[in-house]
Amino acid sequence: APAAPTTHDTAALTVLKKVWGYDAFRGVQADIVRTVAGGGNALVLMPTGGGKSLCYQVPSLLRPGVGIIVSPLIALMKDQVDTLRALGVRAAFLNSTLSLDGVREVESALLSGELDLLYVAPERLLLPRTLDLLDRAPVALFAVDEAHCVSQWGHDFRPEYQGLNVLPDRYPHIPRLALTATADDRTRADILSVLQLGGAPQFISSFDRPNIQYRVANKEGPKTQLLDFINAEHRGDAGIVYCLSRKSVEETARWLQTQGVDAVAYHAGLPPRERNSAQERFLNEEGLVVVATVAFGMGIDKPNVRFVAHLDLPKSMEGYYQETGRAGRDGLPSTAWMVYGLADVVNVRRMLASSDAPEEVKRVEAAKLDALLTYCEAATCRRQVLLSYFGEELGAPCGNCDTCLNPPGVRDATREAQMALSAVIRTGNRFGAAHLTDVLMGHATERVVSLGHHQLPTFAVGAAHDEKYWRGLLRQLVSLGYLAAGEHHGLSATGKARAILKGEQTLALREDTLAPRPSKRDRDR
Ligand code: ADP
Ligand code: ZN
């Protein structure tokens, strides 16, 4: 538990007001600041835009010495430092963009105690030269930003981050603060282990963004669908449209322009001048639509983005949450709108499969994509599905997503769900959808027979439905939390499943996703 309120609290509020001009901390910020300013360690899990920066900036100013901020986002450091300097904070950064003279200047400022905050890239921090320096400098705290980068399970693994285990070993008495906007259980465990934060308090904020309305539709004519959406609801609003490829970014931007929408393209292949100007215009103009790849948005803090549209499927739930999270930071009603189709699934899968990542990482990524697909196909409140992925339970349906506002046609599938759950349990809670489908449909494949699964009572109980039906049903059981997806795509029944098996609860599943689909996905699997 956080330390009891102390006189630190008054000092913290004074700094908050004097430097930033803010009257109060938001949510858990006050507890975090109190803990770290008092010399304690902490883990902070807060969604993007939640206000993580102040959690280390304020304690850095309250404690003697310099706060060292480890961040992988070199491109943002200069902006962050400029912003702080404008507020009168003595801030600097150390990364590969500095000249040797620039480095020397920062180093001497550090040693002579002339800095409040120092941003460092992890690979720079781990250099013997930097560590030597830190041995001699007064250090107030270490803040590890984007801490999920330590984990191979994360979507953004950076090997240098694992080297940060030097911090607890070499500086055991200096407070360590790990911050991230994305961390499932495994990622969180990795952060705790690398930074040795086992006994430290964990500050976990809600990921809910109630002012964002979530909507997902079948992709039919994406450009027309997008235009209709903008014209009907967001004419003249600032928005971001995400596409997977540079080519579709350019085509879509050009097309929107011909349709009278003020749009500009942004992707990493454009000349820096064009990219900067797109970014500047987006920040400074009222109603510009940026059509972009995921390269756009990191670190962009524009409060009045009224919609984020996905013309292609993001790669993971984390990606989707982060990208849609750029809408409505001002708290006003905003829309997260997406269309997706079978081709998207095929594309994203192919991209994952052809990456150079280790097999283990690829498997995790595939599971994250599956989670996103179950979200897309949910018949229940999307916000409940989204938040449950991040380990959070929303008591009642939100009333502000498409499935709440226009409930999809559903049919009772309790009996089929019982069949599927019992197949999962009787085969030992470890097989994937393909094998379970074989068992349910009565396919005596070599594998089924060699495992003796053709002798189970559940063998062939589901022969009346086809393969797509069972896949759709299994996917939906995962999305609703009756099945958990584990390693190797293995599915296991959760505690929630018992009520269905015992007939105490019925299950209605949406009709449109249970209907037969074209066979392209099958070939891709
Ligand atoms: P994160 O790093 O979690 O994405 P930031 O630290 O960049 O979020 O904060 C997001 C925005 O919220 C910033 O514009 C910041 O100034 C503002 N903010 C954070 N905390 C407060 C507060 N206590 N009072 C007012 N504004 C705040
Ligand atoms: Zn809802």
Coordinates of C-alpha atoms and ligand atoms in Angstrom, one line a residue:
A1 CA 0.0 0.0 0.0
P2 CA 1.2 3.5 -0.7
A3 CA 2.7 5.5 2.1
A4 CA 0.4 7.6 4.2
P5 CA 0.0 11.3 3.2
T6 CA 2.8 13.4 4.4
T7 CA 4.1 16.9 4.0
H8 CA 5.5 15.7 0.7
D9 CA 1.9 16.0 -0.6
T10 CA 1.9 19.7 -0.1
A11 CA 5.3 20.0 -1.7
A12 CA 4.2 17.9 -4.7
L13 CA 1.1 20.1 -5.2
T14 CA 3.2 23.2 -5.0
V15 CA 5.5 21.9 -7.7
L16 CA 2.6 20.8 -9.8
K17 CA 1.0 24.2 -9.7
K18 CA 4.2 26.2 -10.0
V19 CA 5.8 24.3 -12.9
W20 CA 2.8 22.9 -14.8
G21 CA 0.1 25.2 -13.7
Y22 CA -2.2 22.3 -12.8
D23 CA -4.4 22.4 -9.7
A24 CA -4.6 18.7 -8.8
F25 CA -3.2 15.3 -9.6
R26 CA -5.3 12.9 -11.7
G27 CA -6.5 9.7 -10.2
V28 CA -3.6 7.6 -8.9
Q29 CA -0.9 10.2 -9.8
A30 CA -0.9 11.5 -6.2
D31 CA -0.3 8.1 -4.7
I32 CA 2.5 7.3 -7.2
V33 CA 4.2 10.6 -6.6
R34 CA 4.0 10.1 -2.9
T35 CA 5.5 6.6 -3.1
V36 CA 8.4 7.5 -5.4
A37 CA 9.2 10.9 -3.8
G38 CA 9.3 9.0 -0.5
G39 CA 12.0 6.7 -1.9
G40 CA 9.9 3.7 -2.9
N41 CA 9.7 1.7 -6.1
A42 CA 6.5 1.3 -8.1
L43 CA 5.0 -0.2 -11.2
V44 CA 2.6 2.0 -13.1
L45 CA 0.1 0.7 -15.7
M46 CA -1.8 3.5 -17.2
P47 CA -3.4 3.9 -20.6
T48 CA -1.8 6.3 -23.2
G49 CA -2.8 9.8 -22.4
G50 CA -3.4 8.9 -18.7
G51 CA -0.6 11.1 -17.4
K52 CA 2.4 8.9 -16.8
S53 CA 5.0 11.7 -17.3
L54 CA 4.1 13.6 -14.2
C55 CA 4.5 10.4 -12.2
Y56 CA 8.3 10.6 -12.6
Q57 CA 8.7 14.3 -13.4
V58 CA 7.3 15.6 -10.1
P59 CA 9.3 13.2 -7.9
S60 CA 12.4 14.0 -9.8
L61 CA 11.9 17.7 -8.9
L62 CA 11.1 16.8 -5.3
R63 CA 14.1 14.6 -4.6
P64 CA 17.7 15.7 -4.6
G65 CA 19.6 14.8 -7.7
V66 CA 18.6 14.1 -11.3
G67 CA 15.7 11.9 -12.4
I68 CA 17.0 9.5 -15.1
I69 CA 14.3 8.6 -17.6
V70 CA 14.9 5.6 -19.8
S71 CA 13.0 5.8 -23.0
P72 CA 13.2 4.0 -26.3
L73 CA 11.6 6.8 -28.2
I74 CA 14.7 8.8 -29.3
A75 CA 12.7 10.7 -31.8
L76 CA 10.5 12.2 -29.1
M77 CA 13.3 13.1 -26.6
K78 CA 14.1 16.5 -28.0
D79 CA 10.5 17.6 -28.0
Q80 CA 10.0 16.4 -24.4
V81 CA 13.1 18.2 -23.3
D82 CA 12.2 21.4 -25.1
T83 CA 8.8 21.4 -23.5
L84 CA 10.3 20.9 -20.0
R85 CA 12.8 23.6 -20.6
A86 CA 10.0 26.0 -21.6
L87 CA 8.5 25.3 -18.2
G88 CA 11.8 26.1 -16.5
V89 CA 12.8 22.5 -15.7
R90 CA 16.5 21.8 -16.2
A91 CA 16.2 18.9 -18.6
A92 CA 18.5 17.2 -21.1
F93 CA 18.8 14.0 -23.1
L94 CA 21.6 11.6 -24.1
N95 CA 21.2 9.6 -27.3
S96 CA 22.9 8.9 -30.6
T97 CA 21.7 12.1 -32.2
L98 CA 24.0 14.3 -30.0
S99 CA 27.5 15.3 -31.1
L100 CA 30.4 14.4 -29.0
D101 CA 30.5 18.0 -27.7
G102 CA 26.9 17.8 -26.9
V103 CA 27.4 14.6 -24.9
R104 CA 30.3 16.2 -22.9
E105 CA 28.1 19.2 -22.1
V106 CA 25.3 17.0 -20.8
E107 CA 27.7 14.9 -18.8
S108 CA 29.3 17.8 -17.0
A109 CA 25.9 19.3 -16.2
L110 CA 24.9 15.9 -14.8
L111 CA 28.0 15.6 -12.6
S112 CA 27.7 19.1 -11.2
G113 CA 24.1 18.7 -10.3
E114 CA 22.7 21.1 -12.8
L115 CA 20.0 18.8 -14.1
D116 CA 16.6 17.9 -12.8
L117 CA 15.7 15.4 -15.5
L118 CA 17.8 13.4 -18.0
Y119 CA 16.3 11.3 -20.8
V120 CA 18.5 8.4 -21.9
A121 CA 18.1 5.7 -24.5
P122 CA 18.6 2.3 -23.0
E123 CA 21.6 1.4 -25.2
R124 CA 23.2 4.6 -24.1
L125 CA 22.5 4.1 -20.4
L126 CA 24.1 0.6 -20.6
L127 CA 27.4 1.9 -21.9
P128 CA 30.2 1.6 -19.3
R129 CA 30.9 5.3 -19.8
T130 CA 27.3 6.2 -18.8
L131 CA 27.2 3.8 -15.9
D132 CA 30.5 5.2 -14.6
L133 CA 29.0 8.6 -14.8
L134 CA 25.9 7.7 -12.9
D135 CA 28.0 6.1 -10.2
R136 CA 29.4 9.6 -9.5
A137 CA 26.3 11.7 -10.1
P138 CA 23.5 12.4 -7.7
V139 CA 20.5 10.4 -9.0
A140 CA 17.0 11.0 -7.7
L141 CA 15.3 8.0 -9.4
F142 CA 15.2 5.8 -12.4
A143 CA 12.0 5.8 -14.5
V144 CA 11.8 3.1 -17.1
D145 CA 9.2 4.3 -19.6
E146 CA 7.6 1.9 -22.1
A147 CA 8.6 -0.8 -19.7
H148 CA 6.8 -3.5 -21.7
C149 CA 9.8 -3.4 -24.0
V150 CA 11.6 -5.7 -21.6
S151 CA 9.2 -8.5 -22.5
Q152 CA 9.5 -10.9 -25.4
W153 CA 5.7 -11.4 -24.9
G154 CA 5.1 -7.8 -25.7
H155 CA 4.5 -6.3 -29.1
D156 CA 7.5 -4.1 -28.8
F157 CA 10.4 -6.2 -27.4
R158 CA 13.8 -4.5 -27.2
P159 CA 16.7 -6.6 -26.1
E160 CA 18.5 -3.6 -24.6
Y161 CA 15.7 -3.4 -22.1
Q162 CA 16.7 -6.7 -20.5
G163 CA 20.0 -5.1 -19.7
L164 CA 18.2 -2.8 -17.4
N165 CA 18.5 -5.5 -14.7
V166 CA 21.7 -3.6 -14.0
L167 CA 19.6 -0.9 -12.2
P168 CA 18.5 -2.9 -9.2
D169 CA 21.9 -4.6 -8.9
R170 CA 24.1 -1.6 -9.2
Y171 CA 21.8 1.0 -7.6
P172 CA 19.6 -0.9 -5.1
H173 CA 18.9 2.2 -3.0
I174 CA 17.7 4.5 -5.8
P175 CA 13.9 4.3 -6.4
R176 CA 12.9 2.5 -9.6
L177 CA 9.6 3.3 -11.4
A178 CA 8.4 1.2 -14.3
L179 CA 5.7 2.7 -16.6
T180 CA 3.7 1.2 -19.4
A181 CA 0.4 1.5 -21.2
T182 CA 0.3 -2.1 -22.2
A183 CA 1.0 -5.1 -20.0
D184 CA -0.7 -8.4 -19.9
D185 CA 0.1 -10.7 -17.0
R186 CA 3.2 -12.2 -18.6
T187 CA 4.6 -8.9 -19.7
R188 CA 4.0 -7.5 -16.2
A189 CA 5.8 -10.5 -14.6
D190 CA 8.8 -9.8 -16.9
I191 CA 8.9 -6.2 -15.9
L192 CA 8.8 -7.1 -12.2
S193 CA 11.5 -9.6 -12.6
V194 CA 14.0 -7.6 -14.7
L195 CA 13.6 -4.5 -12.5
Q196 CA 13.2 -6.5 -9.3
L197 CA 10.0 -4.8 -8.4
G198 CA 8.4 -7.8 -6.7
G199 CA 7.5 -6.2 -3.5
A200 CA 6.7 -2.8 -4.9
P201 CA 3.2 -1.4 -5.1
Q202 CA 1.5 -1.7 -8.5
F203 CA -0.7 1.2 -9.7
I204 CA -3.1 0.0 -12.3
S205 CA -5.5 2.5 -13.8
S206 CA -8.7 1.8 -15.7
F207 CA -8.2 1.4 -19.5
D208 CA -11.8 2.5 -20.1
R209 CA -12.3 5.4 -22.4
P210 CA -16.0 6.0 -22.0
N211 CA -16.3 8.8 -24.5
I212 CA -15.0 6.7 -27.3
Q213 CA -17.8 4.9 -29.2
Y214 CA -16.5 1.6 -30.6
R215 CA -17.8 0.3 -33.9
V216 CA -16.8 -2.5 -36.2
A217 CA -18.4 -3.4 -39.5
N218 CA -17.9 -5.9 -42.3
K219 CA -15.7 -4.5 -45.0
E220 CA -17.7 -4.1 -48.2
G221 CA -16.6 -1.0 -50.1
P222 CA -14.1 0.5 -47.6
K223 CA -13.5 3.9 -49.2
T224 CA -17.2 4.5 -49.7
Q225 CA -18.0 3.2 -46.2
L226 CA -15.4 5.6 -44.8
L227 CA -16.7 8.6 -46.8
D228 CA -20.3 7.9 -45.7
F229 CA -19.2 7.6 -42.1
I230 CA -17.3 10.9 -42.3
N231 CA -20.1 12.7 -44.1
A232 CA -22.7 11.4 -41.8
E233 CA -21.0 12.0 -38.4
H234 CA -17.6 13.8 -38.7
R235 CA -17.7 16.3 -41.5
G236 CA -15.1 18.9 -40.8
D237 CA -13.7 17.1 -37.8
A238 CA -10.0 16.1 -37.2
G239 CA -9.5 12.4 -37.6
I240 CA -6.9 9.7 -38.3
V241 CA -7.5 7.0 -40.9
Y242 CA -5.2 4.0 -40.5
C243 CA -4.3 1.8 -43.5
L244 CA -1.8 -1.1 -43.6
S245 CA 0.2 -0.2 -46.7
R246 CA 1.8 3.0 -48.0
K247 CA 0.0 2.6 -51.3
S248 CA -3.4 2.4 -49.8
V249 CA -2.5 5.4 -47.6
E250 CA -1.8 7.5 -50.7
E251 CA -4.7 6.3 -52.6
T252 CA -7.2 6.8 -49.8
A253 CA -5.9 10.3 -49.1
R254 CA -6.1 11.3 -52.7
W255 CA -9.6 9.9 -53.0
L256 CA -10.8 11.7 -49.9
Q257 CA -9.5 14.9 -51.4
T258 CA -11.4 14.4 -54.6
Q259 CA -14.5 13.9 -52.4
G260 CA -14.1 17.2 -50.7
V261 CA -12.5 16.0 -47.5
D262 CA -9.5 17.9 -46.3
A263 CA -7.0 15.0 -46.1
V264 CA -3.3 14.4 -46.1
A265 CA -1.1 11.3 -46.4
Y266 CA 1.5 10.2 -43.8
H267 CA 3.8 7.2 -43.9
A268 CA 7.5 6.5 -43.2
G269 CA 8.3 6.5 -46.9
L270 CA 7.5 10.1 -47.5
P271 CA 10.3 12.8 -47.3
P272 CA 10.8 14.2 -43.8
R273 CA 9.6 17.6 -45.0
E274 CA 6.3 16.2 -46.1
R275 CA 5.8 14.2 -43.0
N276 CA 6.6 17.1 -40.7
S277 CA 4.3 19.4 -42.6
A278 CA 1.5 16.8 -42.3
Q279 CA 2.1 16.5 -38.6
E280 CA 2.2 20.3 -38.1
R281 CA -0.9 20.8 -40.1
F282 CA -2.7 18.1 -38.1
L283 CA -1.7 19.7 -34.8
N284 CA -2.5 23.2 -35.8
E285 CA -5.6 23.0 -38.0
E286 CA -9.1 22.3 -36.9
G287 CA -10.5 19.7 -39.3
L288 CA -7.7 17.8 -41.0
V289 CA -7.9 14.1 -41.7
V290 CA -4.6 12.3 -41.7
V291 CA -4.5 9.1 -43.7
A292 CA -1.6 7.1 -42.3
T293 CA 0.2 3.9 -41.5
V294 CA 0.9 3.1 -37.9
A295 CA 4.0 5.2 -38.2
F296 CA 1.8 8.1 -37.4
G297 CA 0.6 9.0 -33.9
M298 CA 3.3 8.0 -31.4
G299 CA 3.7 10.9 -29.1
I300 CA 1.2 13.1 -30.9
D301 CA -1.0 14.7 -28.2
K302 CA -3.9 16.4 -30.0
P303 CA -6.9 16.6 -27.7
N304 CA -9.7 17.0 -30.2
V305 CA -9.3 14.1 -32.6
R306 CA -12.9 13.2 -33.1
F307 CA -12.5 9.9 -34.9
V308 CA -10.0 7.2 -35.6
A309 CA -10.8 4.9 -38.5
H310 CA -9.2 1.6 -39.4
L311 CA -9.5 0.6 -43.0
D312 CA -7.3 -2.4 -42.3
L313 CA -7.1 -4.7 -39.3
P314 CA -4.5 -3.7 -36.7
K315 CA -2.0 -6.4 -35.7
S316 CA -3.1 -6.8 -32.1
M317 CA -5.5 -5.7 -29.4
E318 CA -2.7 -3.5 -28.0
G319 CA -2.3 -1.8 -31.3
Y320 CA -6.0 -1.3 -31.7
Y321 CA -6.3 0.2 -28.2
Q322 CA -3.4 2.5 -28.7
E323 CA -4.4 3.7 -32.1
T324 CA -8.1 4.2 -31.2
G325 CA -6.9 5.8 -27.9
R326 CA -5.7 8.8 -29.9
A327 CA -9.4 9.8 -30.3
G328 CA -11.1 12.0 -27.8
R329 CA -8.4 12.8 -25.3
D330 CA -10.4 15.9 -24.4
G331 CA -13.1 13.6 -23.1
L332 CA -15.7 14.7 -25.7
P333 CA -17.7 12.1 -27.7
S334 CA -15.5 10.5 -30.4
T335 CA -15.7 7.4 -32.6
A336 CA -13.4 4.4 -33.1
W337 CA -14.6 3.0 -36.4
M338 CA -13.2 0.0 -38.2
V339 CA -14.1 -2.2 -41.2
Y340 CA -12.4 -5.5 -41.6
G341 CA -12.8 -8.4 -43.9
L342 CA -11.3 -11.8 -44.6
A343 CA -8.5 -10.5 -46.8
D344 CA -7.3 -8.4 -43.8
V345 CA -7.0 -11.5 -41.7
V346 CA -5.0 -13.2 -44.5
N347 CA -2.8 -10.2 -44.9
V348 CA -2.0 -9.7 -41.3
R349 CA -1.3 -13.4 -40.8
R350 CA 1.0 -13.5 -43.8
M351 CA 2.9 -10.5 -42.4
L352 CA 3.3 -12.1 -39.0
A353 CA 4.3 -15.4 -40.6
S354 CA 7.0 -13.9 -42.8
S355 CA 8.6 -11.7 -40.1
D356 CA 12.1 -12.5 -38.8
A357 CA 10.8 -12.8 -35.2
P358 CA 11.6 -16.0 -33.3
E359 CA 8.9 -18.7 -33.4
E360 CA 7.9 -18.0 -29.8
V361 CA 7.2 -14.4 -30.5
K362 CA 5.3 -15.2 -33.6
R363 CA 3.1 -17.5 -31.7
V364 CA 2.3 -14.8 -29.2
E365 CA 1.6 -12.4 -32.0
A366 CA -0.8 -14.8 -33.6
A367 CA -2.6 -15.2 -30.3
K368 CA -2.9 -11.4 -30.0
L369 CA -4.4 -11.2 -33.5
D370 CA -6.9 -13.9 -32.5
A371 CA -7.9 -11.8 -29.6
L372 CA -8.5 -8.9 -31.9
L373 CA -10.6 -11.1 -34.2
T374 CA -12.8 -12.3 -31.3
Y375 CA -13.3 -8.6 -30.4
C376 CA -14.3 -7.9 -34.0
E377 CA -16.8 -10.8 -33.9
A378 CA -18.2 -10.1 -30.5
A379 CA -22.0 -10.1 -30.1
T380 CA -21.8 -8.6 -26.7
C381 CA -20.6 -5.2 -25.6
R382 CA -17.3 -4.4 -27.4
R383 CA -16.1 -2.4 -24.4
Q384 CA -16.5 -5.4 -22.1
V385 CA -14.5 -7.5 -24.5
L386 CA -11.8 -4.9 -24.9
L387 CA -11.4 -4.2 -21.2
S388 CA -11.5 -7.9 -20.3
Y389 CA -8.5 -8.4 -22.6
F390 CA -6.6 -5.9 -20.4
G391 CA -7.7 -7.8 -17.3
E392 CA -10.5 -5.4 -16.4
E393 CA -14.1 -6.2 -15.8
L394 CA -16.9 -3.8 -16.8
G395 CA -20.0 -4.7 -14.7
A396 CA -22.7 -3.8 -17.3
P397 CA -22.8 -3.4 -21.1
C398 CA -21.6 0.1 -21.9
G399 CA -24.4 1.4 -24.1
N400 CA -21.9 3.2 -26.2
C401 CA -20.7 0.7 -28.8
D402 CA -22.3 -0.7 -31.9
T403 CA -23.3 -4.0 -30.3
C404 CA -25.0 -2.2 -27.4
L405 CA -26.7 0.4 -29.7
N406 CA -27.7 -2.1 -32.5
P407 CA -27.7 -5.6 -31.0
P408 CA -26.8 -8.1 -33.8
G409 CA -29.1 -11.0 -34.6
V410 CA -28.3 -13.8 -32.2
R411 CA -29.3 -17.4 -31.9
D412 CA -29.3 -19.7 -28.9
A413 CA -26.2 -21.8 -29.0
T414 CA -26.1 -23.1 -25.5
R415 CA -26.2 -26.8 -26.5
E416 CA -23.5 -26.3 -29.0
A417 CA -21.4 -24.4 -26.5
Q418 CA -21.8 -27.3 -24.1
M419 CA -20.6 -29.7 -26.7
A420 CA -17.5 -27.5 -27.5
L421 CA -16.7 -26.9 -23.8
S422 CA -16.9 -30.6 -23.0
A423 CA -14.7 -31.4 -26.0
V424 CA -12.2 -29.0 -24.6
I425 CA -12.3 -30.5 -21.1
R426 CA -12.3 -34.1 -22.2
T427 CA -9.3 -33.6 -24.4
G428 CA -7.4 -32.1 -21.5
N429 CA -7.7 -28.4 -21.9
R430 CA -4.8 -28.1 -24.2
F431 CA -5.8 -28.5 -27.9
G432 CA -6.3 -25.8 -30.5
A433 CA -9.5 -25.1 -32.5
A434 CA -8.6 -27.3 -35.4
H435 CA -8.2 -30.5 -33.3
L436 CA -11.3 -29.7 -31.3
T437 CA -13.3 -29.2 -34.5
D438 CA -12.1 -32.6 -35.7
V439 CA -13.3 -34.2 -32.5
L440 CA -16.6 -32.4 -32.5
M441 CA -17.3 -33.2 -36.1
G442 CA -16.2 -36.8 -35.9
H443 CA -13.1 -36.7 -38.1
A444 CA -11.0 -39.7 -37.2
T445 CA -7.8 -38.1 -38.2
E446 CA -4.5 -39.8 -37.5
R447 CA -3.9 -37.4 -34.6
V448 CA -7.4 -37.9 -33.2
V449 CA -7.0 -41.7 -33.3
S450 CA -3.5 -41.7 -31.9
L451 CA -4.7 -39.7 -28.9
G452 CA -7.7 -41.9 -28.5
H453 CA -10.0 -39.0 -28.9
H454 CA -12.3 -41.0 -31.3
Q455 CA -13.4 -42.9 -28.2
L456 CA -14.6 -39.9 -26.2
P457 CA -18.3 -39.4 -25.7
T458 CA -18.0 -36.0 -27.4
F459 CA -16.6 -37.5 -30.6
A460 CA -18.9 -36.6 -33.5
V461 CA -21.6 -35.0 -31.3
G462 CA -21.4 -31.9 -33.4
A463 CA -21.5 -33.5 -36.9
A464 CA -24.7 -31.5 -37.7
H465 CA -22.7 -28.3 -38.1
D466 CA -19.8 -27.6 -40.4
E467 CA -16.2 -26.6 -39.6
K468 CA -16.8 -22.9 -39.9
Y469 CA -19.6 -23.1 -37.5
W470 CA -17.4 -24.7 -34.9
R471 CA -14.5 -22.3 -35.5
G472 CA -16.7 -19.4 -35.2
L473 CA -18.3 -20.8 -32.0
L474 CA -14.9 -21.5 -30.4
R475 CA -13.6 -18.1 -31.3
Q476 CA -16.6 -16.6 -29.7
L477 CA -16.2 -18.7 -26.6
V478 CA -12.7 -17.3 -26.3
S479 CA -13.9 -13.8 -26.7
L480 CA -16.5 -14.2 -24.0
G481 CA -14.0 -15.6 -21.6
Y482 CA -15.4 -19.1 -21.4
L483 CA -12.3 -20.4 -23.0
A484 CA -8.8 -19.1 -22.4
A485 CA -6.2 -19.3 -25.2
G486 CA -2.8 -20.5 -24.0
E487 CA 0.5 -21.5 -25.5
H488 CA 0.4 -23.2 -28.9
H489 CA -3.2 -21.8 -29.4
G490 CA -4.3 -24.4 -26.9
L491 CA -7.8 -23.7 -25.5
S492 CA -8.8 -24.3 -21.9
A493 CA -12.1 -24.0 -20.1
T494 CA -12.3 -21.1 -17.5
G495 CA -14.2 -21.0 -14.3
K496 CA -17.0 -19.2 -16.2
A497 CA -17.6 -22.2 -18.3
R498 CA -19.2 -24.2 -15.5
A499 CA -22.4 -22.3 -15.5
I500 CA -22.9 -23.1 -19.2
L501 CA -22.0 -26.8 -18.7
K502 CA -24.5 -27.1 -15.9
G503 CA -27.2 -25.4 -17.9
E504 CA -27.4 -22.5 -15.4
Q505 CA -26.7 -20.1 -18.1
T506 CA -27.6 -19.8 -21.8
L507 CA -25.4 -18.5 -24.5
A508 CA -26.5 -16.5 -27.5
L509 CA -24.1 -16.0 -30.3
R510 CA -24.3 -13.7 -33.3
E511 CA -25.6 -15.1 -36.5
D512 CA -23.6 -13.2 -39.0
T513 CA -20.3 -14.6 -37.8
L514 CA -21.6 -18.2 -37.6
A515 CA -22.8 -18.1 -41.2
P516 CA -20.5 -19.9 -43.7
R517 CA -17.5 -17.8 -44.8
P518 CA -15.5 -18.0 -48.0
S519 CA -12.8 -20.6 -47.9
K520 CA -9.8 -18.3 -48.2
R521 CA -9.2 -18.2 -44.5
D522 CA -9.0 -22.0 -44.4
R523 CA -6.3 -22.1 -46.9
D524 CA -4.4 -19.5 -44.9
R525 CA -4.7 -21.4 -41.6
Ligands
ADP1 P1 1.0 9.4 -21.0 O1 2.5 9.5 -20.9 O2 0.4 8.5 -20.0 O3 0.5 9.0 -22.4 P2 1.1 12.2 -20.5 O4 1.9 12.2 -19.4 O5 1.7 12.6 -21.8 O6 0.3 10.8 -20.7 O7 -0.2 13.1 -20.2 C1 -1.2 13.3 -21.1 C2 -1.8 14.7 -21.1 O8 -2.5 14.9 -19.8 C3 -0.7 15.8 -21.1 O9 -1.2 16.8 -22.0 C4 -0.6 16.2 -19.7 O10 -0.2 17.5 -19.6 C5 -2.0 16.0 -19.2 N1 -2.1 15.8 -17.7 C6 -1.5 14.8 -17.0 N2 -1.7 14.9 -15.7 C7 -2.4 16.0 -15.5 C8 -3.0 16.7 -14.4 N3 -2.8 16.2 -13.1 N4 -3.7 17.8 -14.6 C9 -3.9 18.3 -15.8 N5 -3.4 17.7 -16.9 C10 -2.7 16.6 -16.8
ZN2 ZN -21.1 -1.6 -25.3

